[in-house]
Structure formats: structure tokens, C-alpha cells
CSV table of C-alpha atoms in Angstrom, one decimal:
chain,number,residue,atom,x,y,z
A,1,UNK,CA,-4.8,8.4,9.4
A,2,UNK,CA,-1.9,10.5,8.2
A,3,UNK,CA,1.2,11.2,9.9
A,4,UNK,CA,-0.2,14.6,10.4
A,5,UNK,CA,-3.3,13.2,12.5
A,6,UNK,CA,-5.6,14.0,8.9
A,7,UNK,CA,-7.8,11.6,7.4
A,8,UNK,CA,-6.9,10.5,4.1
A,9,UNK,CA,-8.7,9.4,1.2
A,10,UNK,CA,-8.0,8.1,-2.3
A,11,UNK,CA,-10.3,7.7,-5.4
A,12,UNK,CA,-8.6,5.9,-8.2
A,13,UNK,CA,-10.9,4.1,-11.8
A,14,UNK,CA,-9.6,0.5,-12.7
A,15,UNK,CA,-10.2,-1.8,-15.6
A,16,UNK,CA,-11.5,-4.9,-14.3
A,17,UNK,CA,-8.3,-6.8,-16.0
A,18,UNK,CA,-6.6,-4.7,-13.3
A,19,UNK,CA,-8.7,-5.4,-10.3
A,20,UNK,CA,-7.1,-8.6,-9.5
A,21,UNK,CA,-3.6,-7.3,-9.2
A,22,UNK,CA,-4.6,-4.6,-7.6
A,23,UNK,CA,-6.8,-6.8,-4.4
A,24,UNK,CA,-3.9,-8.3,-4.3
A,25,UNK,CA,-1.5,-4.8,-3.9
A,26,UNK,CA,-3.5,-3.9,-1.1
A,27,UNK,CA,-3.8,-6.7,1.2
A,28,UNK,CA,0.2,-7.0,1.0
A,29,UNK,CA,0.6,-3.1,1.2
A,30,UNK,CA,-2.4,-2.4,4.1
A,31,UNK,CA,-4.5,-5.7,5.2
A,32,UNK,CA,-6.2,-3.4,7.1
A,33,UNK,CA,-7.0,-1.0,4.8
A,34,UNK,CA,-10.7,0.1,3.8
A,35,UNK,CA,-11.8,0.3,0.4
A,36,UNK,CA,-15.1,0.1,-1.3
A,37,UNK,CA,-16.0,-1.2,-5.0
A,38,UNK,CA,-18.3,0.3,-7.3
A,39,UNK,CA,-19.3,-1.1,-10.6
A,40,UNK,CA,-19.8,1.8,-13.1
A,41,UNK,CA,-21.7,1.9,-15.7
A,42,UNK,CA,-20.6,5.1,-17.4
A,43,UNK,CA,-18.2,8.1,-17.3
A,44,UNK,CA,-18.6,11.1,-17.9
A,45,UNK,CA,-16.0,14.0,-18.8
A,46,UNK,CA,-12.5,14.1,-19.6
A,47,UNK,CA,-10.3,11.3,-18.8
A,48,UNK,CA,-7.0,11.7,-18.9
A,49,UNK,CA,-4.3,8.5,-18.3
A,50,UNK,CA,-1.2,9.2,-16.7
């Protein structure tokens, strides 16, 4: 929950070369923290990288 008492929620698209670093990002950031894994198999529409 946010400071303001809302739930929050983030989406975010990895590589798999980044999903290592980035398990590891969140158990030191939030150990607690709850976040689900799906394997795509395709994207569709623009992506833009930032």
C-alpha cells in the first residue's frame, strides 16, 4: 500500500538476460513484495524503450 492508503501496482517487460538481476533487485529492495511471472510468447503494438 501507498503512503496514501492506495493500492499500487506495477507492470514492467524484461528480457530474460535481465531477470536475474532483477530477482535479485527485489528481494533486497522489498522481500516481501508480490510479483507474478509470465512467460510471453508475443507482443503486440508499439514498444517503445526508455
Amino acid at each position: 500500500m501507498s503512503m496514501s492508503g492506495r493500492l499500487c501496482s506495477l507492470q514492467s517487460i524484461i528480457t530474460r538476460a535481465e531477470y536475474h538481476e532483477f530477482k535479485w533487485i527485489m528481494r533486497e529492495t522489498d522481500p516481501k513484495a508480490f510479483v507474478t511471472i509470465a512467460d510471453n510468447v508475443h507482443v503486440l503494438g508499439r514498444f517503445v524503450e526508455f
